Short mmCIF file of C-alpha atoms in Angstrom, two decimals:
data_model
loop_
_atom_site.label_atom_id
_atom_site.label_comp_id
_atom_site.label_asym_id
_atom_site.label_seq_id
_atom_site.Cartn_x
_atom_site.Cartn_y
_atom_site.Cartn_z
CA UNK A 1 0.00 0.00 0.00
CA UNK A 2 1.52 3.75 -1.00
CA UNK A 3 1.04 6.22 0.86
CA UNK A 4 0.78 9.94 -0.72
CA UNK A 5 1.18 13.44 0.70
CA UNK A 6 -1.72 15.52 -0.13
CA UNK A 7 -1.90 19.42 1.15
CA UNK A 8 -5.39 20.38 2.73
CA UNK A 9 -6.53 23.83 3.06
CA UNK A 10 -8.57 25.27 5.84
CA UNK A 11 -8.99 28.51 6.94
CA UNK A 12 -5.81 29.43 5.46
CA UNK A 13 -4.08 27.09 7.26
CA UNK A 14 -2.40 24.27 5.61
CA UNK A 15 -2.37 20.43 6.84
CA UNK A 16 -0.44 17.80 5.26
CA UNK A 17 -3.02 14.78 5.25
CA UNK A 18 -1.44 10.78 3.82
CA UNK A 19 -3.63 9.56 1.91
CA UNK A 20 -3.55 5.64 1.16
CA UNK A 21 -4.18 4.15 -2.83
CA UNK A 22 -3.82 0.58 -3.92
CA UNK A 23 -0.77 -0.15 -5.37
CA UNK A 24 -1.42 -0.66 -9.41
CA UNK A 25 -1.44 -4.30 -10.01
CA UNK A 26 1.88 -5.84 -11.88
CA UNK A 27 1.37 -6.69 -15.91
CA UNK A 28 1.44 -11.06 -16.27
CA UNK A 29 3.99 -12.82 -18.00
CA UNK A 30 2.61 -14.02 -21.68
CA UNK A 31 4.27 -17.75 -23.22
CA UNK A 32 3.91 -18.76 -26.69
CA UNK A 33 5.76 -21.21 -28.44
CA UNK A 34 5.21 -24.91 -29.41
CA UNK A 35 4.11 -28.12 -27.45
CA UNK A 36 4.70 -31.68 -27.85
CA UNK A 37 4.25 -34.89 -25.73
CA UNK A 38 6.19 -37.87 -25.75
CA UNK A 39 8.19 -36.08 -28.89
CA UNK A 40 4.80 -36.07 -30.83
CA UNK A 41 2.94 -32.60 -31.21
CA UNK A 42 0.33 -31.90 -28.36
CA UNK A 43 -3.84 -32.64 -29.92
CA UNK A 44 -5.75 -29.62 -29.98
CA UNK A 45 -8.08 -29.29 -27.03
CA UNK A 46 -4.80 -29.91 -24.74
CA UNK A 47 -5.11 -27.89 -21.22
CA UNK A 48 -1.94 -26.24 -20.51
CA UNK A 49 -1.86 -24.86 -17.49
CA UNK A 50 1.05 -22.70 -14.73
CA UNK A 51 1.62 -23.18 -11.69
CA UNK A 52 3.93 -21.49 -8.85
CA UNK A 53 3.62 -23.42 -5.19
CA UNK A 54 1.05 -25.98 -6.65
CA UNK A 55 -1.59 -22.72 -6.78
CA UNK A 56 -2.23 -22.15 -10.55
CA UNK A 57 -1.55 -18.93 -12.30
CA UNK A 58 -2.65 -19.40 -15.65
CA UNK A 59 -3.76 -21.87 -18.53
CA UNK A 60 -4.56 -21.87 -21.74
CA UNK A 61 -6.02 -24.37 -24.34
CA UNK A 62 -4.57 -25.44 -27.41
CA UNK A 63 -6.28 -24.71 -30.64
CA UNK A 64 -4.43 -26.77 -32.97
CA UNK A 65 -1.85 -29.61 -32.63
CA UNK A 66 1.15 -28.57 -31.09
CA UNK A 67 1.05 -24.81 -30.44
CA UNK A 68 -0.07 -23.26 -27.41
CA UNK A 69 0.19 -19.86 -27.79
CA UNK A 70 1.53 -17.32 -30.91
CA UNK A 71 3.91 -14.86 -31.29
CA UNK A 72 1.52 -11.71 -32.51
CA UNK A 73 0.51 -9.28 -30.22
CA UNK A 74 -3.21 -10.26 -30.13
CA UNK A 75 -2.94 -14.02 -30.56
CA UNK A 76 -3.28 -16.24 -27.99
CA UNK A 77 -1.14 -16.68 -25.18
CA UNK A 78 -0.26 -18.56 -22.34
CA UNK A 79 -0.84 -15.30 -19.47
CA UNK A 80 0.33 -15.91 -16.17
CA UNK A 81 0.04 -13.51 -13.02
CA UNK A 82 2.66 -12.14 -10.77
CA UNK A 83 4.07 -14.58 -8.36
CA UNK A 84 7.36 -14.82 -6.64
CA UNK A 85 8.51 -18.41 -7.49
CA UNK A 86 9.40 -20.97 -10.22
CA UNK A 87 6.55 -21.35 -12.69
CA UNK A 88 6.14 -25.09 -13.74
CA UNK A 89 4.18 -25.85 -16.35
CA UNK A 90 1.73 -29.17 -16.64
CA UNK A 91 -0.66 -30.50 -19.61
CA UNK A 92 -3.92 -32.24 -19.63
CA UNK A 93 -5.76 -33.97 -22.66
CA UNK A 94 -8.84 -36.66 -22.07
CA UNK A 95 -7.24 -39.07 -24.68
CA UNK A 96 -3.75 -38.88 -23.08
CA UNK A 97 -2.70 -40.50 -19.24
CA UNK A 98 -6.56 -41.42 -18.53
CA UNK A 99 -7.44 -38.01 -18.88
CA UNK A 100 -5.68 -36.80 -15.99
CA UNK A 101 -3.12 -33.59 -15.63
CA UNK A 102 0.45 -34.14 -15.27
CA UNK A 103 3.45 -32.37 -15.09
CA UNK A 104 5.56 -34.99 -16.98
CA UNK A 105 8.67 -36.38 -15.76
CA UNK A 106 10.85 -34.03 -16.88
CA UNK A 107 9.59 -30.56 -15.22
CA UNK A 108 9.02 -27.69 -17.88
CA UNK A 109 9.99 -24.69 -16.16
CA UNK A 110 10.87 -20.90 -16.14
CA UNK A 111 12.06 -18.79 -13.35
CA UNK A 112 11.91 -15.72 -12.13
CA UNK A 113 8.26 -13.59 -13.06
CA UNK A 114 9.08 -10.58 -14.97
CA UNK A 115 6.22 -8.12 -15.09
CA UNK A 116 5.32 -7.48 -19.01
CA UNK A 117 7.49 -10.06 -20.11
CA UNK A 118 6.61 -11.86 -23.35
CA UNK A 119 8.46 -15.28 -23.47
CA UNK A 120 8.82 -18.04 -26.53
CA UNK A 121 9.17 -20.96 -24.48
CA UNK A 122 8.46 -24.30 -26.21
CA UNK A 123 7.18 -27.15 -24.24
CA UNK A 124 8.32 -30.65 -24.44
CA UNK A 125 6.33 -32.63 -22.05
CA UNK A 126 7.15 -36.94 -21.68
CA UNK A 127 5.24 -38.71 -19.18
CA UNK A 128 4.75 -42.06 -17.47
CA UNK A 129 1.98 -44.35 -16.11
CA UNK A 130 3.35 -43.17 -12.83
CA UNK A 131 3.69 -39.33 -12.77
CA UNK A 132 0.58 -37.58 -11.67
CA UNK A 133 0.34 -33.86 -10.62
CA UNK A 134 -0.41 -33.44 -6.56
CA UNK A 135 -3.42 -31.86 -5.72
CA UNK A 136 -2.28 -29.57 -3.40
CA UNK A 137 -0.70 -29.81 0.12
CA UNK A 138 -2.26 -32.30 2.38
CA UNK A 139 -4.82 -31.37 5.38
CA UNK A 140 -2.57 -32.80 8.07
CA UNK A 141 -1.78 -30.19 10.61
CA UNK A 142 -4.22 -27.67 11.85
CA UNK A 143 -2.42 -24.70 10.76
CA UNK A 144 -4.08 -21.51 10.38
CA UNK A 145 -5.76 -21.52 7.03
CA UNK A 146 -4.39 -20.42 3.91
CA UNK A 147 -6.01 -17.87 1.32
CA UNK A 148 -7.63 -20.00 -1.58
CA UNK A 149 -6.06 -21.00 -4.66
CA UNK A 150 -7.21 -19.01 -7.89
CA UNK A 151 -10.22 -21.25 -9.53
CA UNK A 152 -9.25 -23.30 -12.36
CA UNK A 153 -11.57 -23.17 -15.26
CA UNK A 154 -11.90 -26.85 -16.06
CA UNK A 155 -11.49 -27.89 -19.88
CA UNK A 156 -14.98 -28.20 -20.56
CA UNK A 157 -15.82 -24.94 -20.02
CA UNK A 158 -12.70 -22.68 -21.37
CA UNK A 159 -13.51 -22.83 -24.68
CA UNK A 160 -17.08 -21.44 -24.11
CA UNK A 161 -15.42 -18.60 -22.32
CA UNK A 162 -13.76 -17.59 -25.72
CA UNK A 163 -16.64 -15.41 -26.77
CA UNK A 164 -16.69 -13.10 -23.50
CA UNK A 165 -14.30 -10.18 -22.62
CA UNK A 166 -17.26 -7.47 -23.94
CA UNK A 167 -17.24 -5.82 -20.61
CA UNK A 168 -19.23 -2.58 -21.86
CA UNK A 169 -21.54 -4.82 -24.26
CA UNK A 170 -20.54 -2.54 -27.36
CA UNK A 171 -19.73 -5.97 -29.66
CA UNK A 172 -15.94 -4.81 -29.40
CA UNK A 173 -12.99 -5.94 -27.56
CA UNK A 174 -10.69 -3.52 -27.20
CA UNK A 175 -8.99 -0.70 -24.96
CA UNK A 176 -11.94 0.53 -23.58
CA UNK A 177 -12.80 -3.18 -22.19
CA UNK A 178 -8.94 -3.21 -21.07
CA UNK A 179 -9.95 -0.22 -18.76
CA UNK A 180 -12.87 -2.06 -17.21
CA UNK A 181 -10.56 -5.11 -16.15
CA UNK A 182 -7.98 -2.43 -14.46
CA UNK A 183 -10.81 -0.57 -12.80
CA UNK A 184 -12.32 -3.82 -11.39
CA UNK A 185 -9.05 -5.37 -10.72
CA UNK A 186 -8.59 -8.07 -7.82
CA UNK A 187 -12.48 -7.21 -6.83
CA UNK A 188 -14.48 -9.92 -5.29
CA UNK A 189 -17.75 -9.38 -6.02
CA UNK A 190 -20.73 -10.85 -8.74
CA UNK A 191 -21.55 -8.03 -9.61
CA UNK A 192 -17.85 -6.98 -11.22
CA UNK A 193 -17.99 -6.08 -15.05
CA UNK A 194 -14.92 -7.57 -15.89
CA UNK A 195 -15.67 -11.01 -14.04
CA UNK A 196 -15.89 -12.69 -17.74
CA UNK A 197 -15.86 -16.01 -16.03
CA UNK A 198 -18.49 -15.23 -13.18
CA UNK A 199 -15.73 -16.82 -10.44
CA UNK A 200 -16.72 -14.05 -8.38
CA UNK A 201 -13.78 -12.35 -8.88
CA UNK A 202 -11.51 -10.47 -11.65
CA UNK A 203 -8.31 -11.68 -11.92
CA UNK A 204 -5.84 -13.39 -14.41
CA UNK A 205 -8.30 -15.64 -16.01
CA UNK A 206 -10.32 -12.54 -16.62
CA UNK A 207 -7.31 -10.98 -18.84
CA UNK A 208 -6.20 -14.05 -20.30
CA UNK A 209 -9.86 -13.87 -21.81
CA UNK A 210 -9.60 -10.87 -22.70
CA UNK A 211 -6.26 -11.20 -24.44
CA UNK A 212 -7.65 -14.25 -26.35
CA UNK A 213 -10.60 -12.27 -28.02
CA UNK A 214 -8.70 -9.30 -27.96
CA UNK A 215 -9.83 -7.02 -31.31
CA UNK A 216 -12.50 -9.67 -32.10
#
């Protein structure tokens, strides 16, 4: 939280009065590059998703075989928000490993989170019958609890999300819908404009969205 130094007037007197503001919100990382799995390209419909401290930052779906994200400026990405360790990356597809997500047995990584950053980073995921990702730290302990994790779109449903990111309903995404998402940024609340996957909150899966239709 910043504090600034604002001068008040009164009476021809003057007071110096801190006044607090939220801290603008840091710019996510954006991936693109290629992905393949066992050597052989990744099938469209293939959940890619980031993680940092097994809470998930980001994920994307592939829309053709073996690319994840592109290297224009409006083209799909992979976006991740700001975090403060190693971002590993896993991979889910219902005809590969039952269905389930895994991180592979070789870990596809990038370290550290640069605000802004746009990285080509090609995936090459191998896996096992063994190798499964964890679902999260276990409930032994009774520790004081944790905030939540971020909630994961499942596969299912991201692709429907593709048509939102119209957060003044003018059939346009664009700057002026980029302005909503800042305005409403890290609200919790239904009733948030920029909540284009009505989690209840507007966060990186709200600009990831918004990146993905961007201009449309």
């Amino acid at each position: 939280m910043k504090k600034y130094l604002v001068l008040l007037a009164t009476s021809g007197i003057i007071f110096p009065v801190f006044v607090m503001a939220e801290p603008f919100p840091d710019f996510p990382m954006a991936f693109w590059g290629t992905v393949t799995i066992n050597l052989q390209p990744a099938p469209a419909g293939t959940l890619i998703r980031a993680y940092v401290s097994d809470v998930v930052m980001g994920q994307v779906v592939t829309q053709e075989s073996g690319v994840y994200g592109y290297t224009g400026p409006t083209k799909q990405k992979l976006i991740v928000g700001s975090s403060s360790g190693t971002i590993v990356f896993s991979f889910q597809n219902p005809s590969l490993y039952g269905g389930m997500e895994t991180k592979g047995t070789v870990s596809q990584t990038h370290s550290p989170f640069v605000s802004g950053e746009t990285i080509n980073k090609n995936l090459a995921f191998a896996f096992t019958e063994a190798t499964t990702l964890s679902g999260g730290s276990g409930g032994g302990g009774g520790g004081g609890g944790g905030g939540s994790s971020p909630s994961q779109t499942s596969l299912s449903t991201l692709g429907a999300l593709s048509s939102k990111g119209d957060a003044n309903n003018d059939g346009k995404i664009n700057v002026l819908d980029f302005n909503s998402l800042m305005v409403n940024w890290g609200k919790i609340s239904v009733e948030a404009t920029s909540d284009f996957n009505n989690d209840g909150r507007v966060d990186i899966f709200d600009f990831n969205i918004l990146m993905i239709n961007w201009s449309k």
